[in-house]
Amino acid sequence: MITSTEIRLKSRPVGVPTAANFDVATVDVPAPGAGEVLVRNRYMSVDPYMRGRMYDRPSYVPPFQIGEALQGHAVGEIVESHAEGFAPGDLVSSMFGWREAFTVAPANLAAMPDLFGKLPHVPGINPSAFIGVLGMPGLTAYVGLLEIGQPKAGDTVFVSGGAGAVGSVVAQIAKIKGCTVVASAGSAEKCDWLRSVGVDHAINYKDGNLLAQVQAAAPKGIDVYFDNVGGEHLEVAIEVARQGARLAECGMISQYNDTAPAPGPRNIIMVVGKSLKIQGFIVSNFGHLRAQFVADMAGWIAEGRIRWEETVMDGIAQAPAAFAGLFDGTNTGKMVVKL
Ligand code: NDP
């Protein structure tokens, strides 16, 4: 019998989540029976959408329950198998994050893209990439930009949350597609990193006057806005949008901890005169593009055209702090918890 430490939701956060909203518990993990495997997680993801699951209200994913272990993407290693086709040492992907180990039937495990050993000249690629650049955030960037934003070569693309897991991939795919890229982020260091991966204009929104900064970076306006932040960023994007621009609404992290609804963009009327197309999307509705995404992304990574950063926190007990860190910009690139 092995034990597993897991993180449970203790109370629903009001405002910014704190350690007091979480419990750390240790449980016995049952030995795998016939047809089951025992998995020890190696990396788990914390993602902004999880904040939405902490509210007790219907959404596109059900709310987390008080007293229960949280869930999320994880990459783990099989340590014991009684299931055909699964052997100790195999890496598997699951939604059983926020815990160290679990026993499950393989039907609950997602297949890992078969890329190990195929990108040998890319230093630093390891299983954590499959909860980041090659996982859900990467796919979000890919479908949100290409399917919703529909950039054309020569377009100017503005992405907020530019130094995050999704935003940094959006920025680089937009460069691959021949666009000029304006990306915003919350520190000078993050902006330096964005420039180092090819972003044309990196803006530190904490320097103030976001509108003037974006106008200076894109004097002719923008053709695509990829929104990770909402609020003032969305208002600025509408302001600088050119005729017929596309606004891909991926997320609005600036509002996830609001205790009352935020006022809408004050300039929303411009949507009419500029014939703007504003469309939200949820990555899970684009599973049919996953294989194409993995193939494209593996190619771009191999060519050195997509690079990524991870901010890694160590140990399951750090998971709540890692999650809270998403809301104060602790992470550059993907926030990852190593288990
Ligand atoms: P990130 O890696 O981008 O981490 C969050 C970042 O948001 C922080 O690092 C911080 O960076 C920034 N941030 C936090 N608060 C604010 C604020 N008030 N104003 C401006 N920036 C802020 O997270 P992800 O890449 O995982 O997610 C990015 C967005 O994509 C989120 O909105 C998320 O909900 C959304 N998403 C949507 C999906 C979908 O299917 N629609 C799927 C996955 C993600 P900084 O230092 O720059 O402030």
Coordinates of C-alpha atoms and ligand atoms in Angstrom, one line a residue:
M1 CA 0.0 0.0 0.0
I2 CA 1.3 3.4 -0.9
T3 CA 0.1 6.8 0.3
S4 CA -0.6 9.9 -1.7
T5 CA -0.8 13.5 -0.5
E6 CA -3.6 15.4 -2.2
I7 CA -4.9 19.0 -2.3
R8 CA -8.6 19.5 -1.5
L9 CA -10.8 22.5 -1.7
K10 CA -11.5 23.6 1.8
S11 CA -13.6 26.7 1.1
R12 CA -14.7 28.6 -2.0
P13 CA -12.3 31.6 -2.4
V14 CA -13.8 35.1 -2.2
G15 CA -11.5 37.3 -4.3
V16 CA -7.9 36.1 -4.7
P17 CA -7.4 32.4 -3.6
T18 CA -5.2 31.9 -0.5
A19 CA -3.7 28.9 1.3
A20 CA -6.7 29.0 3.6
N21 CA -8.9 27.8 0.8
F22 CA -7.0 24.5 0.5
D23 CA -6.4 21.4 2.6
V24 CA -3.5 19.1 2.4
A25 CA -4.5 15.4 3.1
T26 CA -2.7 12.1 2.9
V27 CA -4.7 9.1 1.7
D28 CA -4.0 5.4 1.1
V29 CA -3.9 4.5 -2.5
P30 CA -5.5 1.1 -3.2
A31 CA -3.3 -1.5 -4.9
P32 CA -4.3 -1.9 -8.6
G33 CA -6.7 -4.7 -9.3
A34 CA -7.2 -6.7 -12.5
G35 CA -7.3 -4.3 -15.5
E36 CA -6.0 -1.3 -13.4
V37 CA -2.7 0.6 -13.1
L38 CA -1.1 2.6 -10.3
V39 CA 0.3 5.9 -11.5
R40 CA 2.7 8.3 -9.7
N41 CA 2.3 11.8 -11.0
R42 CA 5.5 13.6 -12.0
Y43 CA 4.1 17.0 -13.1
M44 CA 0.8 18.6 -12.5
S45 CA -0.7 21.7 -14.0
V46 CA -2.4 24.7 -12.4
D47 CA -4.5 26.7 -14.8
P48 CA -6.5 29.9 -14.6
Y49 CA -9.7 28.1 -15.6
M50 CA -9.6 26.2 -12.3
R51 CA -10.6 29.4 -10.6
G52 CA -14.0 29.2 -12.3
R53 CA -14.5 25.7 -11.0
M54 CA -14.1 27.0 -7.5
Y55 CA -17.4 28.9 -7.8
D56 CA -20.5 26.9 -7.0
R57 CA -22.2 27.7 -10.3
P58 CA -22.9 25.8 -13.5
S59 CA -20.3 26.3 -16.2
Y60 CA -18.8 24.3 -19.1
V61 CA -17.0 22.3 -16.5
P62 CA -18.6 21.2 -13.2
P63 CA -17.7 23.0 -9.9
F64 CA -15.1 21.5 -7.6
Q65 CA -16.6 20.1 -4.5
I66 CA -15.6 21.2 -1.0
G67 CA -13.7 18.5 0.8
E68 CA -12.7 16.7 -2.4
A69 CA -9.4 16.5 -4.2
L70 CA -9.1 19.0 -7.0
Q71 CA -8.6 17.8 -10.5
G72 CA -6.5 18.9 -13.5
H73 CA -4.0 17.8 -16.1
A74 CA -1.1 15.8 -14.9
V75 CA 1.7 13.6 -16.4
G76 CA 2.6 10.5 -14.5
E77 CA 4.5 7.3 -14.6
I78 CA 3.0 3.9 -14.3
V79 CA 4.6 2.1 -11.3
E80 CA 2.4 -1.0 -11.3
S81 CA 0.2 -2.4 -14.0
H82 CA -2.3 -5.2 -14.3
A83 CA -3.7 -3.8 -17.5
E84 CA -2.8 -5.1 -21.0
G85 CA -0.6 -2.7 -23.0
F86 CA 0.6 -0.6 -20.0
A87 CA 4.0 -1.3 -18.3
P88 CA 5.8 0.2 -15.4
G89 CA 7.8 3.2 -16.6
D90 CA 5.2 4.2 -19.2
L91 CA 4.3 7.9 -19.1
V92 CA 0.6 8.7 -19.1
S93 CA -1.5 11.8 -19.1
S94 CA -4.6 12.2 -17.0
M95 CA -7.0 14.7 -15.3
F96 CA -5.9 13.3 -11.9
G97 CA -3.7 16.2 -10.9
W98 CA -3.5 17.8 -7.4
R99 CA -2.4 14.4 -6.0
E100 CA 0.8 12.4 -5.9
A101 CA -0.6 9.0 -7.0
F102 CA -3.7 7.2 -7.9
T103 CA -5.1 3.8 -9.1
V104 CA -7.3 3.8 -12.2
A105 CA -8.5 1.8 -15.2
P106 CA -6.6 2.9 -18.3
A107 CA -9.8 4.2 -19.9
N108 CA -9.3 7.2 -17.7
L109 CA -5.9 7.9 -19.0
A110 CA -5.3 10.0 -22.1
A111 CA -2.7 8.8 -24.6
M112 CA 0.5 10.8 -24.6
P113 CA 1.6 12.0 -28.1
D114 CA 4.3 9.6 -29.2
L115 CA 7.1 12.2 -29.4
F116 CA 9.7 11.0 -26.9
G117 CA 13.0 10.5 -28.6
K118 CA 11.7 12.2 -31.7
L119 CA 12.9 15.6 -30.8
P120 CA 16.3 14.5 -29.6
H121 CA 18.1 17.8 -30.5
V122 CA 15.7 19.9 -28.4
P123 CA 17.4 20.2 -25.0
G124 CA 15.2 20.4 -22.0
I125 CA 12.1 18.7 -23.5
N126 CA 10.6 16.6 -20.8
P127 CA 7.2 15.3 -19.7
S128 CA 6.2 18.7 -18.3
A129 CA 5.9 19.9 -21.9
F130 CA 2.8 17.8 -22.3
I131 CA 0.9 20.0 -19.8
G132 CA 2.3 23.1 -21.5
V133 CA 3.5 23.8 -24.9
L134 CA 2.5 20.4 -26.3
G135 CA -0.6 20.1 -24.1
M136 CA -3.8 21.9 -23.4
P137 CA -2.3 25.4 -23.3
G138 CA -0.5 24.9 -26.6
L139 CA -3.6 23.6 -28.2
T140 CA -5.5 26.5 -26.9
A141 CA -3.1 28.9 -28.5
Y142 CA -3.1 27.0 -31.8
V143 CA -6.9 26.7 -32.2
G144 CA -7.7 30.1 -30.8
L145 CA -5.3 31.9 -33.0
L146 CA -5.7 29.9 -36.2
E147 CA -9.4 29.0 -36.1
I148 CA -10.8 32.0 -34.4
G149 CA -8.3 34.8 -35.0
Q150 CA -7.6 33.7 -38.6
P151 CA -4.4 35.7 -39.1
K152 CA -3.1 36.4 -42.5
A153 CA 0.5 37.1 -43.4
G154 CA 1.1 40.9 -42.9
D155 CA -1.5 41.2 -40.2
T156 CA -0.8 42.8 -36.8
V157 CA -1.7 40.5 -33.9
F158 CA -2.0 41.8 -30.4
V159 CA -1.9 39.2 -27.6
S160 CA -2.4 39.9 -23.9
G161 CA -1.0 37.7 -21.2
G162 CA 1.8 37.4 -23.7
A163 CA 4.4 35.8 -21.5
G164 CA 2.1 33.1 -20.2
A165 CA 1.6 29.5 -21.3
V166 CA -1.0 30.3 -23.9
G167 CA 0.1 33.8 -24.8
S168 CA 3.7 33.0 -25.5
V169 CA 2.7 30.3 -27.9
V170 CA 0.1 32.5 -29.6
A171 CA 2.9 35.1 -30.2
Q172 CA 5.3 32.7 -31.7
I173 CA 2.7 31.0 -34.0
A174 CA 1.6 34.4 -35.2
K175 CA 5.3 35.1 -36.1
I176 CA 5.4 31.8 -38.0
K177 CA 2.3 32.9 -39.9
G178 CA 4.1 36.1 -41.0
C179 CA 2.4 38.6 -38.7
T180 CA 3.7 41.5 -36.7
V181 CA 3.2 40.7 -33.1
V182 CA 2.4 43.1 -30.2
A183 CA 2.4 41.3 -26.8
S184 CA 1.7 42.6 -23.4
A185 CA 3.0 41.2 -20.1
G186 CA 3.4 42.4 -16.5
S187 CA 7.2 42.9 -16.1
A188 CA 10.3 44.2 -17.9
E189 CA 11.9 40.7 -17.6
K190 CA 8.9 39.1 -19.3
C191 CA 9.0 41.7 -22.1
D192 CA 12.7 40.9 -22.6
W193 CA 12.0 37.2 -22.9
L194 CA 9.2 38.0 -25.4
R195 CA 11.6 40.0 -27.5
S196 CA 14.1 37.1 -27.4
V197 CA 11.5 34.7 -28.9
G198 CA 10.8 37.1 -31.8
V199 CA 8.0 39.4 -30.5
D200 CA 8.2 42.7 -32.4
H201 CA 6.7 44.9 -29.7
A202 CA 6.6 43.8 -26.1
I203 CA 4.6 46.0 -23.7
N204 CA 4.7 46.1 -20.0
Y205 CA 1.1 47.0 -19.1
K206 CA 2.2 47.8 -15.6
D207 CA 4.1 50.8 -17.0
G208 CA 0.7 52.5 -17.5
N209 CA -1.2 54.0 -20.4
L210 CA -1.8 50.8 -22.2
L211 CA -3.7 52.4 -25.0
A212 CA -0.8 54.8 -25.8
Q213 CA 1.7 51.9 -25.7
V214 CA -0.3 49.8 -28.1
Q215 CA -1.0 52.7 -30.4
A216 CA 2.8 53.4 -30.5
A217 CA 3.5 49.7 -31.3
A218 CA 0.7 49.4 -33.9
P219 CA 0.2 52.8 -35.4
K220 CA -2.0 51.4 -38.1
G221 CA -4.1 49.3 -35.7
I222 CA -4.5 45.6 -35.2
D223 CA -6.1 42.9 -37.2
V224 CA -6.3 40.2 -34.6
Y225 CA -6.6 40.4 -30.8
F226 CA -6.0 37.3 -28.7
D227 CA -7.5 38.0 -25.3
N228 CA -6.2 36.3 -22.2
V229 CA -6.9 39.1 -19.8
G230 CA -10.2 41.1 -20.5
G231 CA -10.9 44.4 -18.8
E232 CA -8.8 47.3 -19.9
H233 CA -6.9 45.2 -22.4
L234 CA -10.1 44.3 -24.3
E235 CA -11.2 47.9 -24.3
V236 CA -7.8 48.9 -25.8
A237 CA -8.0 46.2 -28.4
I238 CA -11.5 47.4 -29.5
E239 CA -10.1 50.9 -29.7
V240 CA -7.1 50.1 -31.9
A241 CA -8.9 47.4 -34.0
R242 CA -9.0 47.9 -37.7
Q243 CA -12.0 47.4 -39.9
G244 CA -13.1 43.7 -39.8
A245 CA -10.6 42.7 -37.0
R246 CA -11.1 39.4 -35.2
L247 CA -11.1 39.2 -31.4
A248 CA -10.5 35.7 -30.1
E249 CA -11.8 35.6 -26.6
C250 CA -9.8 32.9 -24.8
G251 CA -9.9 34.2 -21.2
M252 CA -10.3 37.2 -19.0
I253 CA -8.0 36.5 -16.1
S254 CA -8.2 40.1 -14.8
Q255 CA -11.8 39.4 -13.8
Y256 CA -11.7 35.8 -12.4
N257 CA -11.4 37.0 -8.8
D258 CA -14.0 39.8 -9.1
T259 CA -16.6 39.7 -6.4
A260 CA -19.1 41.7 -8.5
P261 CA -19.5 41.7 -12.3
A262 CA -17.1 44.1 -14.0
P263 CA -18.5 46.8 -16.3
G264 CA -18.3 45.8 -20.0
P265 CA -15.9 47.5 -22.4
R266 CA -17.1 51.2 -22.5
N267 CA -16.4 51.4 -26.2
I268 CA -18.3 48.3 -27.2
I269 CA -20.3 50.4 -29.7
M270 CA -17.2 50.4 -32.0
V271 CA -17.9 46.8 -32.7
V272 CA -20.7 48.0 -35.1
G273 CA -18.8 50.6 -37.1
K274 CA -15.6 48.6 -37.4
S275 CA -17.5 45.4 -38.2
L276 CA -15.5 43.5 -35.6
K277 CA -15.9 39.8 -35.1
I278 CA -15.7 38.8 -31.4
Q279 CA -15.8 35.1 -30.7
G280 CA -15.1 33.1 -27.6
F281 CA -14.0 29.5 -27.7
I282 CA -13.3 26.6 -25.4
V283 CA -10.3 24.4 -26.3
S284 CA -12.1 21.1 -25.4
N285 CA -14.4 21.7 -28.4
F286 CA -11.4 21.4 -30.7
G287 CA -10.1 17.9 -29.8
H288 CA -10.5 17.0 -33.5
L289 CA -7.5 19.3 -34.2
R290 CA -5.2 17.7 -31.6
A291 CA -3.3 15.4 -33.9
Q292 CA -2.7 18.2 -36.4
F293 CA -1.6 20.5 -33.6
V294 CA 0.9 18.0 -32.2
A295 CA 2.4 17.4 -35.7
D296 CA 2.7 21.1 -36.4
M297 CA 4.0 21.9 -33.0
A298 CA 6.6 19.1 -33.0
G299 CA 7.8 20.4 -36.4
W300 CA 8.1 24.0 -35.2
I301 CA 9.9 22.9 -32.0
A302 CA 12.3 20.8 -34.0
E303 CA 13.0 23.8 -36.3
G304 CA 13.6 26.0 -33.2
R305 CA 10.7 28.3 -34.1
I306 CA 8.7 27.7 -30.9
R307 CA 10.5 28.1 -27.5
W308 CA 9.0 28.0 -24.0
E309 CA 9.7 28.7 -20.4
E310 CA 8.4 27.0 -17.3
T311 CA 8.1 28.2 -13.8
V312 CA 8.4 25.1 -11.7
M313 CA 7.3 24.8 -8.1
D314 CA 8.5 21.7 -6.1
G315 CA 6.2 19.4 -4.3
I316 CA 2.5 18.8 -3.9
A317 CA 2.3 21.2 -0.9
Q318 CA 3.3 24.1 -3.3
A319 CA 0.3 23.5 -5.6
P320 CA -2.0 26.1 -3.9
A321 CA 0.8 28.7 -4.0
A322 CA 1.5 27.9 -7.7
F323 CA -2.2 28.3 -8.5
A324 CA -2.4 31.7 -6.6
G325 CA 0.8 32.7 -8.4
L326 CA -1.1 32.7 -11.7
F327 CA -3.0 35.8 -10.5
D328 CA 0.0 37.8 -9.5
G329 CA 2.2 37.0 -12.5
T330 CA 4.7 34.7 -10.6
N331 CA 5.0 32.6 -13.7
T332 CA 6.9 33.1 -16.9
G333 CA 5.6 30.6 -19.4
K334 CA 3.8 27.6 -18.0
M335 CA 3.3 27.3 -14.2
V336 CA 4.1 23.7 -13.4
V337 CA 4.2 21.7 -10.1
K338 CA 6.9 19.0 -10.0
L339 CA 5.9 16.1 -7.8
Ligands
NDP1 P1 -0.7 32.1 -17.9 O1 0.4 31.2 -18.0 O2 -0.9 33.2 -18.9 O3 -0.8 32.7 -16.4 C1 -1.6 33.7 -16.0 C2 -0.9 35.1 -16.3 O4 -1.9 36.1 -16.4 C3 0.0 35.6 -15.2 O5 1.3 35.1 -15.3 C4 -0.1 37.1 -15.3 O6 1.0 37.5 -16.1 C5 -1.4 37.3 -16.0 N1 -2.3 38.1 -15.2 C6 -2.8 37.7 -14.0 N2 -3.7 38.7 -13.6 C7 -3.7 39.6 -14.5 C8 -4.4 40.9 -14.6 N3 -5.2 41.3 -13.6 N4 -4.1 41.6 -15.7 C9 -3.3 41.2 -16.7 N5 -2.6 40.0 -16.6 C10 -2.8 39.3 -15.6 O7 -2.1 31.3 -18.0 P2 -2.6 30.4 -19.2 O8 -1.7 30.7 -20.3 O9 -2.8 29.0 -18.7 O10 -4.0 31.0 -19.5 C11 -4.1 32.3 -20.2 C12 -5.6 32.6 -20.4 O11 -6.1 31.6 -21.2 C13 -6.4 32.6 -19.1 O12 -7.3 33.7 -19.2 C14 -7.1 31.3 -19.2 O13 -8.3 31.3 -18.5 C15 -7.3 31.2 -20.7 N6 -7.5 29.8 -21.1 C16 -8.6 29.6 -21.9 C17 -8.8 28.4 -22.5 C18 -10.0 28.2 -23.3 O14 -10.3 27.0 -23.7 N7 -10.7 29.2 -23.7 C19 -7.9 27.2 -22.2 C20 -6.7 27.6 -21.4 C21 -6.6 28.8 -20.9 P3 1.5 39.1 -16.1 O15 2.8 39.1 -15.3 O16 1.7 39.4 -17.5 O17 0.4 39.9 -15.4

